[in-house]
Short mmCIF file of C-alpha atoms and ligand atoms in Angstrom, two decimals:
data_model
loop_
_atom_site.label_atom_id
_atom_site.label_comp_id
_atom_site.label_asym_id
_atom_site.label_seq_id
_atom_site.Cartn_x
_atom_site.Cartn_y
_atom_site.Cartn_z
CA MET A 1 1.88 -3.56 -7.44
CA TYR A 2 2.79 -6.98 -4.57
CA ASN A 3 1.81 -8.74 -8.05
CA SER A 4 0.28 -8.97 -10.79
CA ASN A 5 -0.27 -12.67 -10.94
CA PRO A 6 -1.58 -14.14 -7.60
CA THR A 7 0.41 -16.66 -6.82
CA LEU A 8 1.28 -19.17 -4.00
CA GLU A 9 3.96 -16.47 -2.91
CA SER A 10 1.18 -14.01 -2.75
CA VAL A 11 -2.09 -13.33 -3.37
CA GLY A 12 -3.78 -9.69 -3.61
CA LYS A 13 -2.05 -6.80 -2.41
CA LYS A 14 -2.30 -5.66 -5.61
CA VAL A 15 -2.52 -1.92 -5.58
CA ASP A 16 -5.99 -1.37 -7.51
CA GLU A 17 -5.16 0.90 -11.16
CA SER A 18 -8.16 2.96 -10.49
CA LYS A 19 -6.14 4.10 -7.23
CA GLN A 20 -3.09 6.03 -8.73
CA GLY A 21 -3.08 9.19 -10.00
CA GLU A 22 -4.57 12.15 -11.22
CA VAL A 23 -5.74 14.59 -13.71
CA PHE A 24 -2.54 16.23 -14.97
CA PHE A 25 -0.73 13.52 -16.14
CA GLN A 26 0.09 14.98 -20.07
CA GLU A 27 0.43 12.28 -22.27
CA ASP A 28 3.18 12.44 -24.75
CA THR A 29 2.90 15.69 -25.89
CA ASP A 30 5.92 16.79 -28.07
CA ASP A 31 6.82 19.85 -25.40
CA GLY A 32 10.29 19.65 -26.34
CA ARG A 33 11.28 18.36 -22.52
CA LYS A 34 13.43 15.44 -21.49
CA LYS A 35 10.35 12.83 -21.02
CA PHE A 36 10.50 9.77 -17.59
CA TYR A 37 8.79 6.74 -17.49
CA ILE A 38 8.18 5.27 -14.38
CA GLU A 39 7.62 2.46 -13.06
CA SER A 40 6.32 1.50 -9.60
CA TYR A 41 5.99 -1.57 -7.14
CA GLY A 42 5.50 -3.29 -3.79
CA CYS A 43 2.69 -1.18 -1.56
CA GLN A 44 0.64 1.96 -1.65
CA MET A 45 3.18 3.94 -0.53
CA ASN A 46 5.51 3.34 -3.20
CA PHE A 47 2.96 4.14 -6.04
CA SER A 48 2.37 7.26 -3.83
CA ASP A 49 5.97 8.29 -3.76
CA SER A 50 6.21 7.95 -7.40
CA GLU A 51 4.14 10.73 -7.95
CA ILE A 52 6.37 12.71 -5.57
CA VAL A 53 9.01 12.12 -7.71
CA ALA A 54 6.68 12.65 -11.14
CA SER A 55 6.82 16.10 -9.20
CA ILE A 56 10.00 16.61 -8.59
CA LEU A 57 11.30 15.65 -11.67
CA GLY A 58 8.15 17.47 -13.67
CA GLU A 59 9.93 20.48 -11.34
CA ALA A 60 13.55 19.94 -13.67
CA GLY A 61 11.93 20.23 -16.75
CA PHE A 62 10.87 16.88 -17.68
CA SER A 63 7.90 15.22 -18.74
CA PRO A 64 6.09 11.85 -17.87
CA THR A 65 5.68 9.51 -20.69
CA ARG A 66 4.02 6.17 -20.75
CA ASN A 67 6.34 5.02 -23.67
CA MET A 68 9.18 3.63 -22.14
CA GLU A 69 10.54 3.44 -25.98
CA ALA A 70 10.35 6.92 -26.24
CA SER A 71 11.69 8.33 -22.78
CA ASP A 72 15.05 9.54 -21.30
CA LEU A 73 15.02 8.26 -18.19
CA ILE A 74 13.72 5.46 -17.47
CA LEU A 75 12.61 4.80 -13.39
CA ILE A 76 11.72 2.02 -11.52
CA ASN A 77 10.65 2.25 -7.90
CA THR A 78 11.60 -1.27 -6.02
CA CYS A 79 10.17 -3.22 -3.60
CA SER A 80 12.12 -6.12 -1.42
CA ILE A 81 9.48 -7.42 0.76
CA ARG A 82 10.04 -10.23 -0.27
CA GLU A 83 12.20 -12.42 -2.14
CA LYS A 84 10.07 -12.60 -5.45
CA ALA A 85 9.43 -8.73 -4.79
CA GLU A 86 13.29 -8.39 -5.69
CA GLN A 87 13.20 -11.01 -8.78
CA THR A 88 10.74 -9.22 -10.67
CA VAL A 89 12.27 -5.91 -10.64
CA ARG A 90 15.61 -7.49 -11.75
CA LYS A 91 13.68 -8.83 -15.16
CA ARG A 92 12.19 -5.75 -15.70
CA LEU A 93 16.09 -4.67 -15.57
CA ARG A 94 16.78 -6.64 -18.58
CA ILE A 95 14.20 -5.38 -20.63
CA PHE A 96 15.39 -1.63 -20.04
CA ASP A 97 18.89 -3.49 -20.68
CA LYS A 98 16.99 -3.65 -24.28
CA VAL A 99 15.32 -0.62 -24.70
CA LYS A 100 19.01 1.22 -23.43
CA LYS A 101 20.83 -0.44 -26.19
CA GLN A 102 18.11 0.82 -29.10
CA ARG A 103 18.32 4.10 -27.37
CA PRO A 104 21.49 4.82 -25.95
CA GLY A 105 21.93 7.62 -24.00
CA THR A 106 19.03 6.79 -22.17
CA LEU A 107 19.37 6.74 -18.45
CA VAL A 108 18.28 4.60 -15.86
CA GLY A 109 17.28 4.97 -12.66
CA VAL A 110 16.61 2.32 -9.59
CA LEU A 111 14.68 4.01 -6.65
CA GLY A 112 12.70 2.98 -3.51
CA CYS A 113 13.39 -0.19 -0.95
CA MET A 114 15.48 -2.04 -3.15
CA ALA A 115 18.09 0.67 -4.09
CA GLU A 116 18.43 1.05 -0.91
CA ARG A 117 19.22 -2.20 0.71
CA LEU A 118 21.28 -2.56 -2.16
CA LYS A 119 22.60 0.79 -2.03
CA LYS A 120 25.34 1.25 -4.59
CA LYS A 121 26.37 -3.12 -4.79
CA PHE A 122 23.37 -1.93 -7.53
CA LEU A 123 26.00 -0.66 -9.82
CA GLU A 124 27.85 -3.00 -8.92
CA GLU A 125 25.29 -5.93 -10.02
CA GLU A 126 23.33 -4.03 -13.26
CA LYS A 127 26.04 -2.36 -14.81
CA LEU A 128 23.40 -0.96 -16.90
CA VAL A 129 21.79 0.96 -13.58
CA ASP A 130 22.97 4.92 -14.43
CA ILE A 131 21.47 6.16 -10.90
CA VAL A 132 20.09 4.72 -7.15
CA VAL A 133 18.27 6.72 -5.10
CA GLY A 134 16.41 5.98 -1.39
CA PRO A 135 13.22 6.62 -0.83
CA ASP A 136 14.88 10.04 1.08
CA ALA A 137 16.76 11.42 -1.60
CA TYR A 138 14.67 12.23 -3.98
CA ARG A 139 14.86 15.75 -3.55
CA ASP A 140 18.63 15.01 -5.68
CA LEU A 141 16.78 12.79 -8.04
CA PRO A 142 17.53 16.03 -10.79
CA GLY A 143 20.88 16.72 -9.99
CA LEU A 144 22.08 13.37 -10.14
CA VAL A 145 20.08 12.51 -13.16
CA ALA A 146 22.26 15.99 -14.33
CA GLY A 147 25.67 13.84 -12.90
CA ALA A 148 24.54 10.94 -15.38
CA GLU A 149 23.90 12.52 -18.72
CA GLU A 150 27.75 13.67 -18.01
CA GLY A 151 28.64 10.10 -17.63
CA HIS A 152 29.18 10.28 -13.86
CA LYS A 153 26.99 7.26 -12.28
CA GLY A 154 25.02 8.51 -9.14
CA VAL A 155 24.19 7.00 -5.79
CA ASN A 156 22.21 8.47 -2.79
CA VAL A 157 20.87 6.61 -0.13
CA PHE A 158 20.56 8.44 2.66
CA LEU A 159 17.80 7.98 5.20
CA SER A 160 16.47 11.14 6.99
CA ARG A 161 15.06 11.37 10.62
CA GLU A 162 12.88 14.82 9.40
CA GLU A 163 12.51 14.49 5.44
CA THR A 164 8.52 13.52 4.60
CA TYR A 165 8.21 15.50 1.14
CA ALA A 166 5.42 17.89 3.03
CA ASP A 167 5.92 20.78 1.30
CA ILE A 168 5.99 18.96 -2.60
CA SER A 169 2.55 18.41 -4.33
CA PRO A 170 2.09 15.27 -5.66
CA MET A 171 1.75 14.39 -9.82
CA ARG A 172 -1.37 11.85 -9.32
CA LEU A 173 0.10 9.88 -12.78
CA ASP A 174 -3.23 7.54 -13.94
CA SER A 175 -5.32 8.96 -12.33
CA ASN A 176 -9.46 8.67 -12.30
CA GLY A 177 -9.39 11.88 -11.17
CA VAL A 178 -11.54 10.28 -8.28
CA SER A 179 -9.30 8.32 -5.45
CA ALA A 180 -6.04 9.17 -4.45
CA PHE A 181 -3.43 8.40 -1.54
CA ILE A 182 -2.07 11.35 0.75
CA SER A 183 1.23 10.17 2.69
CA ILE A 184 1.12 11.22 6.16
CA MET A 185 4.67 9.39 7.57
CA ARG A 186 7.02 7.97 6.46
CA GLY A 187 9.49 5.44 8.37
CA CYS A 188 8.63 2.18 10.85
CA ASP A 189 9.88 2.25 14.35
CA ASN A 190 8.50 -1.54 14.66
CA MET A 191 10.84 -4.32 14.41
CA CYS A 192 9.07 -7.06 12.64
CA SER A 193 11.32 -9.98 12.67
CA PHE A 194 10.65 -10.37 9.28
CA CYS A 195 10.71 -7.71 7.79
CA VAL A 196 13.14 -4.67 6.28
CA VAL A 197 10.94 -1.67 5.84
CA PRO A 198 12.89 -0.43 9.24
CA TYR A 199 15.81 -0.80 7.16
CA THR A 200 14.84 0.29 3.80
CA ARG A 201 12.57 3.37 4.69
CA GLY A 202 14.23 4.29 8.12
CA ARG A 203 13.01 5.92 11.03
CA GLU A 204 9.41 6.73 11.63
CA ARG A 205 8.44 10.00 11.19
CA SER A 206 4.84 11.85 10.51
CA ARG A 207 3.99 14.87 8.33
CA ASN A 208 3.32 18.25 9.37
CA ALA A 209 -1.04 17.92 10.11
CA PHE A 210 -1.94 20.75 7.99
CA THR A 211 0.11 20.31 4.93
CA ILE A 212 -2.00 16.74 5.43
CA VAL A 213 -5.25 19.10 5.44
CA ALA A 214 -4.51 21.28 2.40
CA GLU A 215 -3.83 18.40 0.12
CA ALA A 216 -6.68 17.42 0.83
CA THR A 217 -8.55 20.62 0.93
CA ASN A 218 -6.69 20.79 -2.72
CA LEU A 219 -7.89 17.27 -4.13
CA ALA A 220 -11.67 18.03 -2.80
CA GLU A 221 -11.61 21.35 -4.92
CA ARG A 222 -10.53 19.62 -7.62
CA GLY A 223 -13.31 17.09 -7.06
CA TYR A 224 -11.50 13.56 -5.58
CA LYS A 225 -14.35 11.79 -3.63
CA GLU A 226 -11.68 9.94 -2.01
CA VAL A 227 -8.77 10.25 -0.08
CA THR A 228 -6.60 7.60 1.51
CA LEU A 229 -3.89 8.61 4.66
CA LEU A 230 -0.81 5.87 4.54
CA GLY A 231 1.66 5.06 6.37
CA GLN A 232 3.27 1.79 7.60
CA ASN A 233 1.92 2.49 10.50
CA VAL A 234 -1.10 5.20 10.51
CA ASP A 235 -2.01 5.14 14.56
CA SER A 236 0.98 6.00 15.85
CA PHE A 237 0.61 9.25 13.43
CA LYS A 238 1.97 11.95 15.95
CA TRP A 239 3.32 15.71 15.01
CA GLU A 240 3.77 18.71 16.96
CA ASN A 241 2.74 21.79 16.10
CA PRO A 242 5.99 23.57 16.54
CA GLU A 243 3.97 26.83 17.34
CA THR A 244 1.31 26.06 20.20
CA GLY A 245 3.84 22.65 21.15
CA LYS A 246 0.05 20.79 20.95
CA VAL A 247 0.34 17.03 19.34
CA VAL A 248 -2.35 15.94 16.69
CA ASN A 249 -2.28 12.48 16.87
CA PHE A 250 -3.64 10.28 14.40
CA ALA A 251 -8.03 9.87 15.55
CA GLU A 252 -7.55 13.69 15.50
CA LEU A 253 -5.91 13.63 11.91
CA LEU A 254 -8.87 11.82 10.63
CA ILE A 255 -11.13 13.84 11.79
CA MET A 256 -9.16 16.61 10.49
CA VAL A 257 -9.29 15.21 6.97
CA ALA A 258 -12.62 13.95 7.21
CA GLU A 259 -14.47 17.81 7.97
CA VAL A 260 -12.49 19.05 4.79
CA SER A 261 -15.43 17.84 2.53
CA PRO A 262 -18.71 15.67 3.94
CA ASP A 263 -18.60 14.37 0.52
CA MET A 264 -14.84 13.06 0.31
CA ARG A 265 -14.21 9.59 1.57
CA VAL A 266 -10.95 8.86 4.15
CA ARG A 267 -9.85 5.59 4.21
CA PHE A 268 -6.41 4.71 5.98
CA SER A 269 -3.74 2.29 5.87
CA THR A 270 -2.28 0.46 7.63
CA SER A 271 -3.94 -0.14 11.82
CA HIS A 272 -0.70 -2.12 13.83
CA PRO A 273 -3.22 -3.79 16.38
CA LYS A 274 -1.07 -2.22 19.25
CA ASP A 275 -1.32 1.14 18.32
CA ILE A 276 -5.22 1.85 17.06
CA THR A 277 -7.22 3.44 19.86
CA ASP A 278 -11.20 3.55 20.49
CA ASP A 279 -10.54 7.01 19.51
CA VAL A 280 -9.84 6.58 16.07
CA LEU A 281 -13.04 3.80 16.11
CA TYR A 282 -15.06 6.51 17.62
CA ALA A 283 -14.12 8.98 15.06
CA ILE A 284 -15.22 6.33 12.69
CA ARG A 285 -18.10 5.67 14.27
CA ASP A 286 -19.10 9.48 13.77
CA HIS A 287 -17.64 10.39 10.28
CA GLU A 288 -20.45 9.27 7.80
CA ASN A 289 -17.08 9.96 5.47
CA ILE A 290 -14.45 7.78 7.21
CA CYS A 291 -14.91 4.29 5.71
CA ASN A 292 -15.75 1.34 7.80
CA TYR A 293 -12.96 -1.27 7.26
CA ILE A 294 -9.88 -1.52 8.62
CA HIS A 295 -6.80 -3.21 7.51
CA LEU A 296 -5.62 -4.77 10.46
CA PRO A 297 -2.73 -7.46 10.04
CA VAL A 298 -2.72 -10.49 12.10
CA GLN A 299 0.71 -12.22 10.44
CA SER A 300 0.17 -15.30 12.43
CA GLY A 301 -2.91 -16.73 14.93
CA ASN A 302 -0.29 -18.21 17.22
CA SER A 303 0.89 -16.27 20.38
CA ARG A 304 4.33 -17.86 20.70
CA ILE A 305 5.10 -16.77 16.84
CA LEU A 306 4.05 -13.42 17.02
CA LYS A 307 6.58 -13.26 20.04
CA LEU A 308 9.16 -14.47 17.22
CA MET A 309 8.01 -12.25 14.69
CA ASN A 310 8.11 -9.09 17.19
CA ARG A 311 4.60 -8.30 17.07
CA THR A 312 4.22 -6.75 20.59
CA TYR A 313 0.44 -8.47 20.72
CA ASP A 314 -0.54 -11.96 21.46
CA ARG A 315 -3.63 -13.95 20.45
CA PRO A 316 -6.34 -12.99 22.80
CA TRP A 317 -4.68 -8.54 22.85
CA TYR A 318 -5.97 -9.26 19.18
CA GLU A 319 -9.31 -10.49 19.65
CA ALA A 320 -9.79 -7.97 22.18
CA LYS A 321 -8.88 -5.65 19.41
CA VAL A 322 -11.22 -7.27 17.00
CA LYS A 323 -14.41 -7.62 19.46
CA ARG A 324 -13.85 -4.16 19.86
CA ILE A 325 -13.67 -2.99 17.03
CA TYR A 326 -17.20 -5.04 16.07
CA GLU A 327 -18.58 -3.42 19.25
CA ILE A 328 -18.23 0.22 17.99
CA ILE A 329 -18.59 -0.75 14.74
CA PRO A 330 -21.03 -2.85 13.95
CA ASP A 331 -21.16 -3.03 10.00
CA CYS A 332 -17.27 -2.19 9.93
CA ALA A 333 -15.66 -4.86 7.50
CA ILE A 334 -11.94 -6.23 8.38
CA SER A 335 -8.82 -6.83 6.73
CA SER A 336 -5.22 -8.37 7.24
CA ASP A 337 -2.11 -10.01 6.04
CA ILE A 338 -0.97 -13.12 7.24
CA ILE A 339 2.85 -15.06 6.43
CA THR A 340 2.28 -19.00 6.45
CA GLY A 341 5.87 -20.74 7.33
CA PHE A 342 7.49 -18.36 9.78
CA CYS A 343 10.78 -19.67 11.47
CA THR A 344 9.95 -22.80 13.76
CA GLU A 345 5.86 -22.89 13.26
CA THR A 346 4.26 -25.70 14.15
CA GLU A 347 1.72 -28.07 12.03
CA GLU A 348 -0.40 -26.53 15.63
CA GLU A 349 0.56 -23.22 15.30
CA HIS A 350 -0.25 -22.89 11.32
CA GLN A 351 -4.47 -24.30 12.86
CA ASP A 352 -3.81 -21.61 15.28
CA THR A 353 -3.74 -18.64 12.06
CA LEU A 354 -7.01 -20.54 10.77
CA SER A 355 -8.41 -20.90 13.64
CA VAL A 356 -8.09 -16.57 14.23
CA ILE A 357 -8.98 -15.78 10.33
CA LYS A 358 -12.52 -17.31 11.44
CA PHE A 359 -12.39 -15.55 14.52
CA ALA A 360 -12.15 -11.82 13.26
CA ARG A 361 -14.28 -12.69 9.89
CA TYR A 362 -11.37 -10.98 7.43
CA SER A 363 -13.47 -9.82 4.64
CA MET A 364 -10.00 -10.58 2.89
CA SER A 365 -6.62 -11.07 3.70
CA TYR A 366 -3.20 -10.75 1.51
CA MET A 367 -1.70 -14.03 2.67
CA PHE A 368 1.86 -14.82 1.72
CA PHE A 369 4.70 -17.39 2.77
CA TYR A 370 7.72 -16.02 4.59
CA SER A 371 10.96 -15.31 2.23
CA GLU A 372 14.01 -14.47 4.55
CA ARG A 373 14.95 -10.71 4.19
CA PRO A 374 18.88 -10.33 4.56
CA GLY A 375 19.69 -8.44 7.70
CA THR A 376 16.41 -8.62 9.41
CA LEU A 377 15.66 -9.67 13.00
CA ALA A 378 14.76 -13.03 12.32
CA ALA A 379 17.67 -14.24 9.22
CA ARG A 380 20.04 -12.83 11.93
CA LYS A 381 18.33 -15.18 15.13
CA TYR A 382 16.42 -17.52 13.12
CA GLU A 383 17.08 -20.49 11.41
CA ASP A 384 14.94 -20.37 8.00
CA ASP A 385 13.23 -23.88 8.88
CA ILE A 386 10.48 -24.41 7.14
CA PRO A 387 10.35 -26.49 4.14
CA LEU A 388 9.00 -24.51 1.02
CA GLU A 389 6.28 -27.73 0.56
CA VAL A 390 5.18 -26.74 3.87
CA LYS A 391 5.40 -22.89 3.59
CA LYS A 392 3.25 -23.00 0.19
CA SER A 393 0.89 -25.73 1.20
CA ARG A 394 -0.25 -24.04 4.66
CA LEU A 395 -0.90 -20.66 2.46
CA THR A 396 -3.01 -22.89 -0.37
CA GLU A 397 -4.90 -23.58 3.14
CA ILE A 398 -5.53 -20.47 4.69
CA ILE A 399 -6.04 -18.78 0.72
CA TYR A 400 -8.58 -21.47 0.94
CA LEU A 401 -10.55 -20.35 4.25
CA GLN A 402 -10.27 -17.00 3.60
CA ASN A 403 -11.99 -17.25 0.31
CA ASP A 404 -14.98 -18.91 1.75
CA ILE A 405 -14.97 -16.45 4.56
CA SER A 406 -15.50 -13.75 2.08
CA ARG A 407 -17.85 -15.90 0.13
CA ALA A 408 -20.37 -16.53 3.37
CA LEU A 409 -19.77 -12.53 4.25
CA ASN A 410 -20.24 -11.51 0.50
CA ALA A 411 -23.60 -13.91 0.06
CA ALA A 412 -24.73 -12.23 3.62
CA ASP A 413 -24.62 -9.21 1.63
CA VAL A 414 -27.80 -9.74 -0.27
CA GLY A 415 -30.55 -7.88 0.04
CA LYS A 416 -28.22 -4.97 1.55
CA THR A 417 -28.01 -1.27 0.06
CA PHE A 418 -24.70 0.67 0.27
CA LYS A 419 -23.94 3.87 -0.73
CA VAL A 420 -21.37 3.17 -3.52
CA LEU A 421 -18.40 5.74 -4.99
CA ILE A 422 -18.67 4.96 -8.74
CA GLU A 423 -14.95 4.62 -9.39
CA GLY A 424 -15.31 3.94 -13.21
CA ASP A 425 -16.26 1.29 -15.52
CA SER A 426 -16.02 -2.01 -14.72
CA LYS A 427 -13.78 -4.69 -16.28
CA LYS A 428 -15.80 -6.29 -18.75
CA SER A 429 -18.43 -3.68 -20.03
CA ASP A 430 -18.66 -0.08 -20.84
CA LYS A 431 -22.17 -0.81 -19.77
CA GLU A 432 -21.81 -1.08 -16.06
CA PHE A 433 -19.81 0.90 -13.35
CA LYS A 434 -17.35 -0.72 -10.77
CA GLY A 435 -17.47 1.19 -7.19
CA ARG A 436 -16.56 0.62 -3.63
CA ASN A 437 -18.88 0.88 -0.48
CA SER A 438 -17.77 2.03 2.32
CA GLN A 439 -16.34 -1.23 3.69
CA ASN A 440 -14.43 -1.47 0.46
CA LYS A 441 -16.25 -4.42 -1.32
CA MET A 442 -16.05 -3.66 -4.96
CA ILE A 443 -19.70 -3.56 -6.29
CA ILE A 444 -20.79 -3.92 -9.91
CA PHE A 445 -24.48 -2.75 -11.36
CA PRO A 446 -25.68 -1.09 -14.81
CA LYS A 447 -25.27 1.81 -15.57
CA LYS A 448 -28.01 4.47 -15.49
CA GLY A 449 -29.58 8.21 -16.24
CA ASP A 450 -26.14 10.43 -16.69
CA LEU A 451 -24.64 9.50 -13.33
CA LYS A 452 -20.55 9.29 -14.17
CA THR A 453 -17.54 8.16 -12.33
CA GLY A 454 -17.45 9.69 -8.68
CA ASP A 455 -21.22 10.38 -8.43
CA TYR A 456 -22.65 8.79 -5.33
CA VAL A 457 -25.11 6.17 -5.67
CA HIS A 458 -27.37 3.88 -3.71
CA VAL A 459 -26.96 0.03 -4.53
CA LYS A 460 -28.81 -3.02 -3.92
CA VAL A 461 -26.39 -6.51 -3.94
CA HIS A 462 -28.48 -9.00 -5.53
CA THR A 463 -25.82 -11.30 -6.32
CA SER A 464 -21.99 -12.19 -4.61
CA ASN A 465 -19.25 -14.32 -4.18
CA SER A 466 -15.55 -14.60 -2.63
CA ALA A 467 -14.51 -10.98 -4.58
CA THR A 468 -17.84 -8.80 -5.85
CA LEU A 469 -20.70 -7.59 -5.51
CA LYS A 470 -23.26 -7.19 -8.47
CA GLY A 471 -26.53 -4.59 -7.90
CA ASP A 472 -28.92 -2.82 -9.35
CA ILE A 473 -29.05 1.60 -8.66
CA VAL A 474 -32.30 2.08 -6.52
N1 SAH B 1 3.67 -1.80 7.81
C1 SAH B 1 2.60 -2.86 7.68
C2 SAH B 1 3.14 -4.06 6.29
C3 SAH B 1 3.89 -3.84 5.75
S1 SAH B 1 4.36 -5.06 4.72
C4 SAH B 1 1.58 -3.70 8.66
O1 SAH B 1 2.86 -3.62 9.82
O2 SAH B 1 1.02 -4.48 8.54
C5 SAH B 1 3.27 -6.24 4.18
C6 SAH B 1 3.17 -7.31 3.95
O3 SAH B 1 4.06 -8.03 3.83
C7 SAH B 1 3.16 -7.87 6.20
O4 SAH B 1 2.14 -6.96 6.38
C8 SAH B 1 3.61 -8.88 6.19
O5 SAH B 1 2.40 -9.86 5.89
C9 SAH B 1 4.20 -9.35 4.44
N2 SAH B 1 5.74 -9.07 4.96
C10 SAH B 1 6.42 -8.42 5.10
N3 SAH B 1 7.83 -9.23 5.31
C11 SAH B 1 7.44 -10.33 4.88
C12 SAH B 1 8.21 -11.21 4.52
N4 SAH B 1 9.91 -11.04 5.24
N5 SAH B 1 7.90 -12.73 3.98
C13 SAH B 1 7.00 -12.20 3.48
N6 SAH B 1 5.22 -11.53 3.97
C14 SAH B 1 6.20 -10.61 4.47
FE1 SF4 B 2 7.40 -4.26 8.58
FE2 SF4 B 2 6.32 -3.95 11.28
FE3 SF4 B 2 7.16 -1.91 10.29
FE4 SF4 B 2 5.21 -3.77 9.19
S1 SF4 B 2 5.17 -2.31 11.42
S2 SF4 B 2 6.18 -2.39 7.74
S3 SF4 B 2 5.37 -5.44 9.76
S4 SF4 B 2 8.09 -3.63 10.46
FE1 F3S B 3 8.07 -2.70 -0.24
FE2 F3S B 3 9.27 -0.82 0.51
FE3 F3S B 3 6.18 -0.72 0.70
S1 F3S B 3 10.23 -2.83 0.54
S2 F3S B 3 6.32 -3.02 0.62
S3 F3S B 3 7.77 -0.92 -1.15
S4 F3S B 3 7.57 0.13 1.88
#
């Protein structure tokens, strides 16, 4: 998760727990196998990767456990996106140290983006870490664990141009049996100047489209009702069939996955404003089960800042994209990521970010203040010159504005009826269900009859606030 407690540094970007995993997580069966415990931080890609890691370890004779104290191997899948994300990981390592002292022989492994960023420096900085594995080296994990058991600390942070783990069937961790992630590509070739991802995840590569469809088909056969196609920039998905030479683009892939089952919803994240095409919008419009929801991060509403950020679009281009989306899919919800206080941002330029939020009418946004990341273009070229208090006060302003807009948009949903996929009991009561509509809005409603998680129902909304809708089954 990005942050379990919304703070001024970041709000939202919390991976919904209900979206993780699948049925065959065997809860602590005493099967005599060695146990691994895994914690994930960061974006959905990381949560998806943890399921690949779990599958690789499963093949190597390990079983997953939710009990850290009873595990032989503690893994943490890390995020480097902002300084705070890395601090969270360091704090967790202190806790793991304690477990390790109580249970000598327990191994600690650091996976993911922070492992990639720090490489073997991790072993120098954190003495109790035994293994450091980057996002493209998970197949090597069993070997590295075997080495560590013999007392040899191991590092593999090799970044690959080919690895997509296409053949690995993820072990779904903590599943509600309804929603699953499917990773469709890895890495990122966009050099947004603030962003560490191209350095931690390497070059962009797309996964074999047939293995994506096969994974979706398998999920549908097991009763899943929703898949989310994941990539840092899904719109640049491009896979060439080596046999026919035919290239599959993202719009075509979306349709292939949508056609797996009309009963299974398809979502995707993240779209880049420069790459999303009309064909993607038509695919959404023409397929009821492709959800009317697009995460289209703007980052800033000011063209000069966007240029410094190397986003490769400007304000008018972004506005035209938003207009086009609402034109083709009038009831589409759009959400965003926004950064305040990027290098040299003036008060006036910050006002442009406020106005783009109003223009785009985001259903919600993930909002952050700028955090300089070592090695990025921005860190090398620009001074991080906006004082922290200013970054934070600008962030507060955009949070308030976004909340007002979310509240108004949700109020406009009162009286409407939506098709909702039941995800489980609401947080507050086992007499209520929670679920989402196509626009990705959470709706809470009283249970009725023998409806269950994974069923679709029609719910008429009667109440709203800035985060949720409430209604009744009709
Ligand atoms: N690939 C996605 C986003 C990946 S990172 C995209 O292009 O939109 C998720 C979000 O974290 C980004 O959209 C950005 O808003 C935020 N982010 C990335 N680097 C950051 C930094 N250095 N400081 C603050 N926020 C950052
Ligand atoms: Fe980072 Fe930009 Fe790539 Fe997104 S598109 S992961 S923000 S470099
Ligand atoms: Fe974080 Fe890496 Fe994702 S830096 S946001 S876990 S790609």
